[in-house]
Every structure is written in C-alpha cells, then in structure tokens.
PDB file of C-alpha atoms and ligand atoms in Angstrom:
ATOM      1  CA  MET A   1     -15.303 -13.815  -8.061  1.00 96.00           C
ATOM      2  CA  ILE A   2     -11.854 -12.554  -8.920  1.00 97.00           C
ATOM      3  CA  ILE A   3      -9.996 -10.784  -6.135  1.00 97.00           C
ATOM      4  CA  ASP A   4      -7.526  -8.155  -7.444  1.00 97.00           C
ATOM      5  CA  THR A   5      -6.458  -8.093 -11.057  1.00 96.00           C
ATOM      6  CA  GLY A   6      -2.884  -6.921 -11.704  1.00 93.00           C
ATOM      7  CA  TRP A   7      -1.526  -4.012 -13.765  1.00 93.00           C
ATOM      8  CA  ASN A   8      -3.264  -2.710 -16.839  1.00 92.00           C
ATOM      9  CA  GLN A   9      -0.582  -4.268 -19.012  1.00 92.00           C
ATOM     10  CA  GLN A  10      -0.632  -6.864 -21.792  1.00 95.00           C
ATOM     11  CA  GLU A  11       1.531  -9.351 -19.830  1.00 95.00           C
ATOM     12  CA  CYS A  12      -0.958  -9.286 -16.949  1.00 95.00           C
ATOM     13  CA  MET A  13      -3.911  -9.674 -19.311  1.00 96.00           C
ATOM     14  CA  ASP A  14      -2.272 -12.685 -20.990  1.00 97.00           C
ATOM     15  CA  ALA A  15      -1.526 -14.338 -17.645  1.00 96.00           C
ATOM     16  CA  MET A  16      -5.032 -13.651 -16.381  1.00 96.00           C
ATOM     17  CA  GLN A  17      -6.672 -15.051 -19.506  1.00 96.00           C
ATOM     18  CA  THR A  18      -4.492 -18.161 -19.414  1.00 97.00           C
ATOM     19  CA  GLY A  19      -5.456 -18.719 -15.772  1.00 96.00           C
ATOM     20  CA  LEU A  20      -9.157 -18.179 -16.419  1.00 96.00           C
ATOM     21  CA  ARG A  21      -9.077 -20.620 -19.337  1.00 96.00           C
ATOM     22  CA  GLU A  22      -7.330 -23.258 -17.209  1.00 97.00           C
ATOM     23  CA  LEU A  23      -9.958 -22.869 -14.507  1.00 96.00           C
ATOM     24  CA  GLY A  24     -12.831 -22.785 -17.010  1.00 96.00           C
ATOM     25  CA  VAL A  25     -14.103 -19.460 -15.657  1.00 95.00           C
ATOM     26  CA  ASP A  26     -17.001 -17.792 -17.472  1.00 94.00           C
ATOM     27  CA  ILE A  27     -16.113 -14.099 -17.202  1.00 94.00           C
ATOM     28  CA  THR A  28     -19.749 -13.059 -17.800  1.00 93.00           C
ATOM     29  CA  LYS A  29     -20.652 -14.817 -14.545  1.00 94.00           C
ATOM     30  CA  THR A  30     -17.747 -13.338 -12.593  1.00 96.00           C
ATOM     31  CA  ASP A  31     -17.695 -10.489 -10.085  1.00 97.00           C
ATOM     32  CA  PHE A  32     -14.636  -8.642  -8.800  1.00 97.00           C
ATOM     33  CA  PHE A  33     -13.441  -7.655  -5.356  1.00 98.00           C
ATOM     34  CA  ILE A  34     -10.598  -5.149  -5.255  1.00 98.00           C
ATOM     35  CA  THR A  35      -8.761  -4.867  -1.931  1.00 98.00           C
ATOM     36  CA  HIS A  36      -7.411  -1.343  -2.536  1.00 97.00           C
ATOM     37  CA  LEU A  37      -6.747   1.328  -5.134  1.00 95.00           C
ATOM     38  CA  HIS A  38      -3.145   0.510  -6.056  1.00 94.00           C
ATOM     39  CA  THR A  39      -2.692   0.001  -9.765  1.00 93.00           C
ATOM     40  CA  ASP A  40      -1.216  -3.500  -9.456  1.00 94.00           C
ATOM     41  CA  HIS A  41      -4.562  -4.595  -7.939  1.00 96.00           C
ATOM     42  CA  LEU A  42      -7.104  -2.386  -9.684  1.00 95.00           C
ATOM     43  CA  GLY A  43      -5.448  -1.619 -13.031  1.00 93.00           C
ATOM     44  CA  LEU A  44      -6.731  -4.490 -15.147  1.00 95.00           C
ATOM     45  CA  VAL A  45     -10.301  -4.692 -13.877  1.00 96.00           C
ATOM     46  CA  ALA A  46     -11.645  -2.248 -16.480  1.00 94.00           C
ATOM     47  CA  SER A  47     -10.504  -4.612 -19.241  1.00 94.00           C
ATOM     48  CA  LEU A  48     -12.085  -7.660 -17.593  1.00 95.00           C
ATOM     49  CA  VAL A  49     -15.408  -6.319 -16.354  1.00 94.00           C
ATOM     50  CA  THR A  50     -18.552  -7.221 -18.325  1.00 93.00           C
ATOM     51  CA  ASP A  51     -22.097  -5.793 -18.352  1.00 92.00           C
ATOM     52  CA  THR A  52     -23.111  -8.535 -15.944  1.00 93.00           C
ATOM     53  CA  SER A  53     -20.338  -8.175 -13.390  1.00 94.00           C
ATOM     54  CA  THR A  54     -20.090  -6.197 -10.180  1.00 96.00           C
ATOM     55  CA  ILE A  55     -16.904  -4.598  -8.853  1.00 97.00           C
ATOM     56  CA  TYR A  56     -16.884  -4.576  -5.042  1.00 98.00           C
ATOM     57  CA  PHE A  57     -14.728  -1.852  -3.531  1.00 98.00           C
ATOM     58  CA  ASN A  58     -14.363   0.381  -0.480  1.00 98.00           C
ATOM     59  CA  GLN A  59     -15.554   3.948   0.072  1.00 98.00           C
ATOM     60  CA  PRO A  60     -12.318   5.801   1.012  1.00 97.00           C
ATOM     61  CA  ASP A  61     -10.336   4.513  -1.978  1.00 96.00           C
ATOM     62  CA  ALA A  62     -13.299   5.076  -4.321  1.00 96.00           C
ATOM     63  CA  GLU A  63     -13.479   8.693  -3.139  1.00 95.00           C
ATOM     64  CA  ARG A  64      -9.757   9.126  -3.700  1.00 91.00           C
ATOM     65  CA  ILE A  65     -10.079   7.868  -7.271  1.00 90.00           C
ATOM     66  CA  LYS A  66     -13.105  10.084  -7.879  1.00 90.00           C
ATOM     67  CA  ALA A  67     -11.266  13.164  -6.615  1.00 88.00           C
ATOM     68  CA  GLY A  68      -8.460  12.338  -9.057  1.00 83.00           C
ATOM     69  CA  ILE A  69      -4.949  11.195  -8.214  1.00 75.00           C
ATOM     70  CA  PHE A  70      -2.471  13.539  -9.820  1.00 80.00           C
ATOM     71  CA  LEU A  71       1.213  12.803 -10.102  1.00 84.00           C
ATOM     72  CA  ASP A  72       1.903  16.561  -9.959  1.00 86.00           C
ATOM     73  CA  ASP A  73       0.494  16.661  -6.413  1.00 87.00           C
ATOM     74  CA  LEU A  74       2.771  13.815  -5.348  1.00 89.00           C
ATOM     75  CA  ILE A  75       5.736  15.458  -6.993  1.00 91.00           C
ATOM     76  CA  HIS A  76       4.980  18.729  -5.238  1.00 92.00           C
ATOM     77  CA  SER A  77       4.948  16.863  -1.927  1.00 93.00           C
ATOM     78  CA  ALA A  78       8.174  15.026  -2.770  1.00 94.00           C
ATOM     79  CA  ARG A  79       9.883  18.348  -3.545  1.00 95.00           C
ATOM     80  CA  LEU A  80       8.695  19.704  -0.196  1.00 95.00           C
ATOM     81  CA  ASN A  81      10.249  16.630   1.404  1.00 96.00           C
ATOM     82  CA  GLY A  82      13.658  17.245  -0.142  1.00 95.00           C
ATOM     83  CA  PHE A  83      13.489  14.956  -3.187  1.00 95.00           C
ATOM     84  CA  PRO A  84      16.103  16.245  -5.683  1.00 93.00           C
ATOM     85  CA  GLU A  85      14.718  18.129  -8.645  1.00 91.00           C
ATOM     86  CA  LYS A  86      16.624  16.165 -11.284  1.00 90.00           C
ATOM     87  CA  GLU A  87      15.366  12.825  -9.981  1.00 92.00           C
ATOM     88  CA  LEU A  88      11.786  14.086  -9.897  1.00 92.00           C
ATOM     89  CA  GLN A  89      11.944  14.287 -13.692  1.00 88.00           C
ATOM     90  CA  THR A  90      12.563  10.524 -13.782  1.00 89.00           C
ATOM     91  CA  VAL A  91       9.648   9.871 -11.414  1.00 87.00           C
ATOM     92  CA  SER A  92       7.300  11.883 -13.588  1.00 80.00           C
ATOM     93  CA  HIS A  93       7.684   9.480 -16.522  1.00 80.00           C
ATOM     94  CA  SER A  94       8.417   6.184 -14.802  1.00 77.00           C
ATOM     95  CA  HIS A  95       6.019   5.883 -11.834  1.00 82.00           C
ATOM     96  CA  PRO A  96       4.384   2.453 -12.414  1.00 76.00           C
ATOM     97  CA  GLY A  97       1.211   3.443 -10.557  1.00 75.00           C
ATOM     98  CA  PHE A  98       0.522   5.969 -13.301  1.00 74.00           C
ATOM     99  CA  ARG A  99       1.945   4.105 -16.281  1.00 77.00           C
ATOM    100  CA  PHE A 100      -0.172   0.989 -15.768  1.00 76.00           C
ATOM    101  CA  ARG A 101      -3.382   2.380 -14.397  1.00 78.00           C
ATOM    102  CA  SER A 102      -6.752   2.016 -15.992  1.00 76.00           C
ATOM    103  CA  LYS A 103      -7.854   5.005 -18.023  1.00 74.00           C
ATOM    104  CA  LYS A 104     -11.538   4.056 -17.884  1.00 81.00           C
ATOM    105  CA  GLN A 105     -14.125   5.208 -15.397  1.00 85.00           C
ATOM    106  CA  LEU A 106     -15.342   2.360 -13.168  1.00 91.00           C
ATOM    107  CA  THR A 107     -18.634   1.835 -11.354  1.00 94.00           C
ATOM    108  CA  PHE A 108     -18.135   0.358  -7.906  1.00 96.00           C
ATOM    109  CA  HIS A 109     -20.454  -1.445  -5.564  1.00 98.00           C
ATOM    110  CA  ILE A 110     -19.298  -0.097  -2.194  1.00 98.00           C
ATOM    111  CA  LEU A 111     -18.961  -2.425   0.775  1.00 98.00           C
ATOM    112  CA  GLY A 112     -17.851  -1.714   4.348  1.00 96.00           C
ATOM    113  CA  GLY A 113     -16.768  -3.592   7.472  1.00 95.00           C
ATOM    114  CA  ASP A 114     -18.764  -6.766   8.189  1.00 86.00           C
ATOM    115  CA  ASP A 115     -20.628  -6.694   4.873  1.00 97.00           C
ATOM    116  CA  ALA A 116     -20.609 -10.176   3.388  1.00 97.00           C
ATOM    117  CA  ILE A 117     -20.321 -11.607  -0.105  1.00 97.00           C
ATOM    118  CA  ILE A 118     -21.927 -15.036  -0.309  1.00 97.00           C
ATOM    119  CA  ILE A 119     -20.710 -17.374  -3.055  1.00 94.00           C
ATOM    120  CA  SER A 120     -22.045 -20.944  -2.879  1.00 91.00           C
ATOM    121  CA  ASP A 121     -20.921 -22.226   0.531  1.00 94.00           C
ATOM    122  CA  TYR A 122     -18.445 -19.408   1.108  1.00 96.00           C
ATOM    123  CA  ALA A 123     -19.322 -16.284   3.094  1.00 97.00           C
ATOM    124  CA  PHE A 124     -16.619 -13.681   2.752  1.00 97.00           C
ATOM    125  CA  TYR A 125     -16.829 -10.934   5.364  1.00 98.00           C
ATOM    126  CA  CYS A 126     -15.237  -7.578   4.673  1.00 98.00           C
ATOM    127  CA  VAL A 127     -12.588  -6.517   7.186  1.00 98.00           C
ATOM    128  CA  GLU A 128     -11.570  -2.863   6.977  1.00 98.00           C
ATOM    129  CA  THR A 129      -7.795  -2.668   7.306  1.00 98.00           C
ATOM    130  CA  PRO A 130      -6.716   0.935   6.581  1.00 98.00           C
ATOM    131  CA  GLY A 131      -2.971   1.646   6.516  1.00 98.00           C
ATOM    132  CA  HIS A 132      -1.468   0.353   3.281  1.00 97.00           C
ATOM    133  CA  SER A 133      -4.163   2.494   1.674  1.00 96.00           C
ATOM    134  CA  LYS A 134      -6.851   4.553   3.346  1.00 97.00           C
ATOM    135  CA  GLY A 135      -9.641   2.163   2.448  1.00 97.00           C
ATOM    136  CA  HIS A 136      -7.768  -1.147   2.244  1.00 98.00           C
ATOM    137  CA  MET A 137     -10.201  -4.010   2.814  1.00 98.00           C
ATOM    138  CA  CYS A 138      -9.570  -7.727   3.346  1.00 98.00           C
ATOM    139  CA  LEU A 139     -11.966 -10.676   3.221  1.00 98.00           C
ATOM    140  CA  TYR A 140     -12.421 -13.258   5.940  1.00 98.00           C
ATOM    141  CA  GLU A 141     -14.188 -16.597   5.595  1.00 98.00           C
ATOM    142  CA  PRO A 142     -14.752 -17.633   9.245  1.00 97.00           C
ATOM    143  CA  SER A 143     -16.004 -21.191   8.684  1.00 97.00           C
ATOM    144  CA  LYS A 144     -13.027 -22.019   6.411  1.00 97.00           C
ATOM    145  CA  LYS A 145     -10.630 -19.807   8.423  1.00 97.00           C
ATOM    146  CA  VAL A 146      -9.326 -18.287   5.213  1.00 98.00           C
ATOM    147  CA  PHE A 147      -8.147 -14.675   5.075  1.00 98.00           C
ATOM    148  CA  VAL A 148      -7.693 -12.761   1.822  1.00 98.00           C
ATOM    149  CA  ALA A 149      -5.061 -10.235   2.841  1.00 98.00           C
ATOM    150  CA  GLY A 150      -4.537  -7.991  -0.201  1.00 98.00           C
ATOM    151  CA  ASP A 151      -1.423  -6.006   0.751  1.00 98.00           C
ATOM    152  CA  HIS A 152      -2.207  -5.843   4.454  1.00 98.00           C
ATOM    153  CA  ILE A 153      -0.016  -8.801   5.486  1.00 98.00           C
ATOM    154  CA  LEU A 154       2.550 -10.403   3.174  1.00 97.00           C
ATOM    155  CA  SER A 155       4.779 -13.362   3.955  1.00 95.00           C
ATOM    156  CA  ASP A 156       8.389 -12.398   3.229  1.00 90.00           C
ATOM    157  CA  ILE A 157       8.169  -8.774   2.200  1.00 93.00           C
ATOM    158  CA  THR A 158       6.821  -5.865   4.230  1.00 94.00           C
ATOM    159  CA  PRO A 159       3.742  -4.089   2.874  1.00 96.00           C
ATOM    160  CA  THR A 160       4.650  -0.491   2.232  1.00 95.00           C
ATOM    161  CA  VAL A 161       3.124   2.136   4.483  1.00 97.00           C
ATOM    162  CA  THR A 162       3.625   5.419   2.729  1.00 96.00           C
ATOM    163  CA  LEU A 163       2.456   9.028   2.824  1.00 95.00           C
ATOM    164  CA  TRP A 164       2.574  11.942   0.391  1.00 91.00           C
ATOM    165  CA  SER A 165      -0.045  14.208   1.923  1.00 86.00           C
ATOM    166  CA  ASP A 166      -0.510  15.432   5.448  1.00 86.00           C
ATOM    167  CA  GLU A 167      -4.127  14.403   5.872  1.00 88.00           C
ATOM    168  CA  TRP A 168      -3.810  11.168   7.846  1.00 96.00           C
ATOM    169  CA  ASP A 169      -1.493   8.978   9.901  1.00 98.00           C
ATOM    170  CA  PRO A 170      -1.252   5.746   7.888  1.00 98.00           C
ATOM    171  CA  LEU A 171       1.190   3.950  10.182  1.00 98.00           C
ATOM    172  CA  LYS A 172      -1.072   4.463  13.190  1.00 98.00           C
ATOM    173  CA  GLU A 173      -3.987   3.052  11.192  1.00 98.00           C
ATOM    174  CA  TYR A 174      -1.873   0.206   9.845  1.00 98.00           C
ATOM    175  CA  LEU A 175      -0.739  -0.892  13.320  1.00 98.00           C
ATOM    176  CA  ARG A 176      -4.326  -0.736  14.526  1.00 98.00           C
ATOM    177  CA  SER A 177      -5.442  -2.865  11.553  1.00 98.00           C
ATOM    178  CA  LEU A 178      -2.743  -5.432  12.372  1.00 98.00           C
ATOM    179  CA  ASP A 179      -4.124  -5.698  15.913  1.00 98.00           C
ATOM    180  CA  LYS A 180      -7.616  -6.170  14.508  1.00 98.00           C
ATOM    181  CA  VAL A 181      -6.561  -9.035  12.221  1.00 98.00           C
ATOM    182  CA  TYR A 182      -4.515 -10.602  15.038  1.00 98.00           C
ATOM    183  CA  GLU A 183      -7.813 -11.328  16.815  1.00 98.00           C
ATOM    184  CA  LEU A 184      -9.223 -13.374  13.923  1.00 98.00           C
ATOM    185  CA  ASP A 185      -8.984 -17.161  13.883  1.00 98.00           C
ATOM    186  CA  ILE A 186      -7.111 -17.703  10.598  1.00 98.00           C
ATOM    187  CA  GLU A 187      -5.540 -20.866   9.207  1.00 97.00           C
ATOM    188  CA  LEU A 188      -4.644 -19.798   5.689  1.00 98.00           C
ATOM    189  CA  VAL A 189      -3.658 -16.364   4.394  1.00 98.00           C
ATOM    190  CA  LEU A 190      -4.056 -15.587   0.683  1.00 98.00           C
ATOM    191  CA  PRO A 191      -1.943 -12.447   0.157  1.00 98.00           C
ATOM    192  CA  GLY A 192      -1.803 -10.081  -2.811  1.00 97.00           C
ATOM    193  CA  HIS A 193       1.870 -10.879  -3.508  1.00 96.00           C
ATOM    194  CA  ARG A 194       4.129 -13.921  -3.234  1.00 95.00           C
ATOM    195  CA  ASN A 195       3.250 -17.080  -1.316  1.00 96.00           C
ATOM    196  CA  THR A 196       0.254 -18.102   0.738  1.00 97.00           C
ATOM    197  CA  PHE A 197       1.104 -18.742   4.385  1.00 97.00           C
ATOM    198  CA  ARG A 198      -0.200 -19.957   7.732  1.00 96.00           C
ATOM    199  CA  ASN A 199       0.085 -18.622  11.247  1.00 87.00           C
ATOM    200  CA  PRO A 200      -0.463 -14.908  10.511  1.00 96.00           C
ATOM    201  CA  ARG A 201      -0.142 -14.035  14.200  1.00 97.00           C
ATOM    202  CA  GLU A 202       3.581 -14.675  14.141  1.00 97.00           C
ATOM    203  CA  ARG A 203       3.892 -12.570  10.989  1.00 97.00           C
ATOM    204  CA  ILE A 204       1.800  -9.765  12.480  1.00 98.00           C
ATOM    205  CA  LEU A 205       4.121  -9.589  15.497  1.00 98.00           C
ATOM    206  CA  GLU A 206       7.118  -9.466  13.128  1.00 97.00           C
ATOM    207  CA  LEU A 207       5.561  -6.620  11.162  1.00 98.00           C
ATOM    208  CA  LYS A 208       4.815  -4.652  14.328  1.00 98.00           C
ATOM    209  CA  LEU A 209       8.375  -5.140  15.520  1.00 98.00           C
ATOM    210  CA  HIS A 210       9.695  -4.097  12.098  1.00 97.00           C
ATOM    211  CA  HIS A 211       7.876  -0.759  12.302  1.00 98.00           C
ATOM    212  CA  GLN A 212       8.996  -0.188  15.882  1.00 98.00           C
ATOM    213  CA  LYS A 213      12.615  -0.715  14.778  1.00 97.00           C
ATOM    214  CA  ARG A 214      12.058   1.726  11.906  1.00 97.00           C
ATOM    215  CA  LEU A 215      10.726   4.350  14.304  1.00 98.00           C
ATOM    216  CA  ASP A 216      13.711   3.827  16.615  1.00 98.00           C
ATOM    217  CA  GLU A 217      16.059   4.091  13.657  1.00 98.00           C
ATOM    218  CA  ILE A 218      14.528   7.404  12.584  1.00 98.00           C
ATOM    219  CA  ILE A 219      14.826   8.804  16.106  1.00 98.00           C
ATOM    220  CA  SER A 220      18.516   7.884  16.151  1.00 98.00           C
ATOM    221  CA  ILE A 221      18.994   9.564  12.746  1.00 98.00           C
ATOM    222  CA  LEU A 222      17.335  12.762  14.012  1.00 98.00           C
ATOM    223  CA  GLU A 223      19.468  12.668  17.178  1.00 98.00           C
ATOM    224  CA  LYS A 224      22.396  13.526  14.911  1.00 97.00           C
ATOM    225  CA  GLY A 225      20.620  16.591  13.532  1.00 96.00           C
ATOM    226  CA  ARG A 226      17.570  17.950  11.743  1.00 96.00           C
ATOM    227  CA  ARG A 227      16.769  16.362   8.385  1.00 97.00           C
ATOM    228  CA  ASN A 228      14.152  16.400   5.660  1.00 97.00           C
ATOM    229  CA  ALA A 229      12.360  13.135   4.786  1.00 97.00           C
ATOM    230  CA  PHE A 230      14.580  12.398   1.779  1.00 97.00           C
ATOM    231  CA  GLN A 231      17.691  12.752   3.945  1.00 97.00           C
ATOM    232  CA  VAL A 232      16.137  10.541   6.626  1.00 98.00           C
ATOM    233  CA  ALA A 233      15.299   7.874   4.018  1.00 98.00           C
ATOM    234  CA  SER A 234      18.852   7.988   2.654  1.00 97.00           C
ATOM    235  CA  ARG A 235      20.204   7.141   6.129  1.00 97.00           C
ATOM    236  CA  MET A 236      17.742   4.334   6.904  1.00 97.00           C
ATOM    237  CA  THR A 237      18.685   0.700   6.219  1.00 94.00           C
ATOM    238  CA  TRP A 238      17.030  -0.890   3.198  1.00 94.00           C
ATOM    239  CA  ASP A 239      17.011  -4.521   2.187  1.00 89.00           C
ATOM    240  CA  ILE A 240      18.094  -3.939  -1.400  1.00 88.00           C
ATOM    241  CA  MET A 241      21.018  -5.184  -3.474  1.00 89.00           C
ATOM    242  CA  TYR A 242      22.618  -1.777  -4.096  1.00 92.00           C
ATOM    243  CA  ASP A 243      25.675  -0.814  -2.085  1.00 89.00           C
ATOM    244  CA  SER A 244      24.723   2.780  -1.437  1.00 93.00           C
ATOM    245  CA  TRP A 245      21.715   5.081  -1.487  1.00 96.00           C
ATOM    246  CA  ASP A 246      23.148   6.974  -4.460  1.00 94.00           C
ATOM    247  CA  LEU A 247      22.998   3.788  -6.541  1.00 95.00           C
ATOM    248  CA  PHE A 248      19.320   3.077  -5.768  1.00 95.00           C
ATOM    249  CA  PRO A 249      17.041   3.408  -8.803  1.00 94.00           C
ATOM    250  CA  VAL A 250      15.044   6.638  -8.529  1.00 95.00           C
ATOM    251  CA  MET A 251      11.728   4.818  -8.014  1.00 93.00           C
ATOM    252  CA  GLN A 252      13.221   2.933  -5.061  1.00 94.00           C
ATOM    253  CA  LYS A 253      14.299   6.259  -3.544  1.00 96.00           C
ATOM    254  CA  TRP A 254      10.756   7.439  -4.146  1.00 95.00           C
ATOM    255  CA  PHE A 255       9.140   4.511  -2.304  1.00 94.00           C
ATOM    256  CA  ALA A 256      11.723   4.763   0.490  1.00 96.00           C
ATOM    257  CA  THR A 257      10.985   8.464   0.968  1.00 97.00           C
ATOM    258  CA  GLY A 258       7.222   7.835   1.087  1.00 96.00           C
ATOM    259  CA  GLU A 259       7.864   5.191   3.725  1.00 97.00           C
ATOM    260  CA  ALA A 260      10.046   7.605   5.730  1.00 98.00           C
ATOM    261  CA  ILE A 261       7.344  10.301   5.592  1.00 97.00           C
ATOM    262  CA  ALA A 262       4.736   7.865   6.999  1.00 98.00           C
ATOM    263  CA  HIS A 263       7.010   7.043   9.936  1.00 98.00           C
ATOM    264  CA  LEU A 264       7.885  10.724  10.496  1.00 98.00           C
ATOM    265  CA  LYS A 265       4.178  11.576  10.532  1.00 98.00           C
ATOM    266  CA  TYR A 266       3.562   8.917  13.179  1.00 98.00           C
ATOM    267  CA  LEU A 267       6.345  10.303  15.382  1.00 98.00           C
ATOM    268  CA  GLU A 268       5.065  13.834  14.820  1.00 98.00           C
ATOM    269  CA  GLU A 269       1.514  12.876  15.870  1.00 98.00           C
ATOM    270  CA  LYS A 270       2.962  11.185  18.965  1.00 98.00           C
ATOM    271  CA  GLY A 271       4.768  14.399  19.874  1.00 98.00           C
ATOM    272  CA  THR A 272       8.245  12.864  19.569  1.00 98.00           C
ATOM    273  CA  ILE A 273       9.321  15.134  16.700  1.00 98.00           C
ATOM    274  CA  HIS A 274       8.112  18.280  14.932  1.00 97.00           C
ATOM    275  CA  LYS A 275       8.521  19.779  11.494  1.00 96.00           C
ATOM    276  CA  GLU A 276       9.235  23.261  10.247  1.00 97.00           C
ATOM    277  CA  ILE A 277       9.322  24.759   6.792  1.00 94.00           C
ATOM    278  CA  GLU A 278      12.752  26.030   5.891  1.00 91.00           C
ATOM    279  CA  GLU A 279      13.683  27.302   2.426  1.00 87.00           C
ATOM    280  CA  GLN A 280      10.517  25.630   1.059  1.00 87.00           C
ATOM    281  CA  ARG A 281      11.455  22.263   2.540  1.00 91.00           C
ATOM    282  CA  GLN A 282       9.941  20.401   5.495  1.00 95.00           C
ATOM    283  CA  VAL A 283      12.607  19.691   8.066  1.00 97.00           C
ATOM    284  CA  TYR A 284      12.122  17.391  11.046  1.00 98.00           C
ATOM    285  CA  SER A 285      13.732  17.637  14.490  1.00 98.00           C
ATOM    286  CA  LEU A 286      13.355  15.831  17.803  1.00 98.00           C
ATOM    287  CA  ASN A 287      11.284  17.550  20.478  1.00 96.00           C
TER     288      ASN A 287
HETATM  289 ZN1   ZN B   1      -0.742  -2.070  -2.644  1.00 91.64          ZN
END
C-alpha cells in the first residue's frame, strides 16, 4: 500500500517510479491510502491507480472533491478578507493546489475512525484527525507503535491550519485532534513531509503552544485597531527569509492570510472577537 502520492507532476512521477522500482513493488498489487485531499498528497494517485487497486480515503474530503473545489470561490473569499485585487490575479494562475491536481475522476473506498487495513502482519487503524483538512485521517499501527501522520503533525515545520469559507472552525478541530493523538502510544511518526521523528508528545505540546501564541499575537494586533484578515496576516510574525511583508511572494501572502482567517474564526467562535462587513470587506474587532 502506498500512502500519499505527491503532485500530479512529471518530477513526482519520475521519483515515485524510481522508488517503486528500487523496492520491487508490483503496482498491480498495490492499494493506496490518501490522508487528505491536498494536491501534494492526492494529485498523482490517478496516474498510478490500476484496475486492481483500491484508493482508501475519508468521507468529508471525498464530499468536498465531489462538490467541486473552485478557485473562484476561494478568490471571492480572499477578496472579502482584504486580499488586494492585483495580487489575486497572480493567485489565479499560480496556485499549486490547482496547477498540479488530478483532472481525472477517482473512485474511493471510504473508511472512518477505527476502521482497519490489514496488510500481512500490520494492522493499520484509521484515526480521524480533522483540522489540516476537514477529513484528514492518519493511520496507527498499535503493535508496532507506528503512526502515519499525513500533515497532522510534522517535525520541524507547522502544518497549516487554514480557512477560506465560514462553515467550520478548523483550529478548534485541529487542537482537538492533537489531544486525541497525544493519547496514543507512539514510538515512530511517519509524516507527510520532511523527516520521521520520535516522541510526538513533545511535538504536540509545541504545536499547541505555537497556536496559542498565534492567537495571543492576533489579539494584540486587534488591540491596536480593527483589521481585515489580510491586514492581520501582514502584521503577524512569519518564519520566512523576506525582510518585509511586501516582499513576500503572493502565494506566501495567500497561505498566511488563510492561516490568519482560521485563527480569527477560532477567536470569533470563542466570543473574543467579532466581524462586520464594511465596504464589502470583513473587518474584525475585539469584543
Ligand atoms: Zn496538506
């Protein structure tokens, strides 16, 4: 079974095929498990799947794909959140999630929490971990104490928690999912990006603290006055090698704004802040 596949891009296909050859994998005897709908995990699966393979996936993300994910909807939301018009033009032709996604329709075998996939002497249990995406799902092998984390926990980068619609509170769900995984007895984490690592509990506490600091930072930004999400993002601190917000590449501003919206939503749901529409823009203030 292959877990997550990379972008729908020739470089990813070449790397995947080289890896499969090295391992002697017979692709006709291979199933797929995709942790979540993001294109860097799901994009290539359509080019790898055979008539004899199953793609395991989760219900919420499958529904989202079925309903259609339209860049225009995201752009509309970004505009509402104060994203500058000129920079939206750049987003519309450079968003990697749309450039490298699969154009084919996929058939999924849907799994949910505690469902298991048995492969020889491995039993992988599904662990629902919504937050990074609505349906994000990890795998846990209790006897080997191995945890396949997707983008739920990463070692030296923070998984993005982002929002472009108003329909859910992803940060609340994400923090709850972190608490859930904290309870598991894990020795080795296999994440979707960068290095494998041990001791996820320490990392989980770091991630929780990171988000608490972010929330505090946003409150202190709003103490100085009402702002839209783009303005909030521009005043937050980002670990990036550009000297000022104005120098950030547009896609980085995009991801930063999505991240700011998720944190603003969390504070709004908690009753710490509220939003109003003003000149067709959402503006946030402290309560
Ligand atoms: Zn992701």
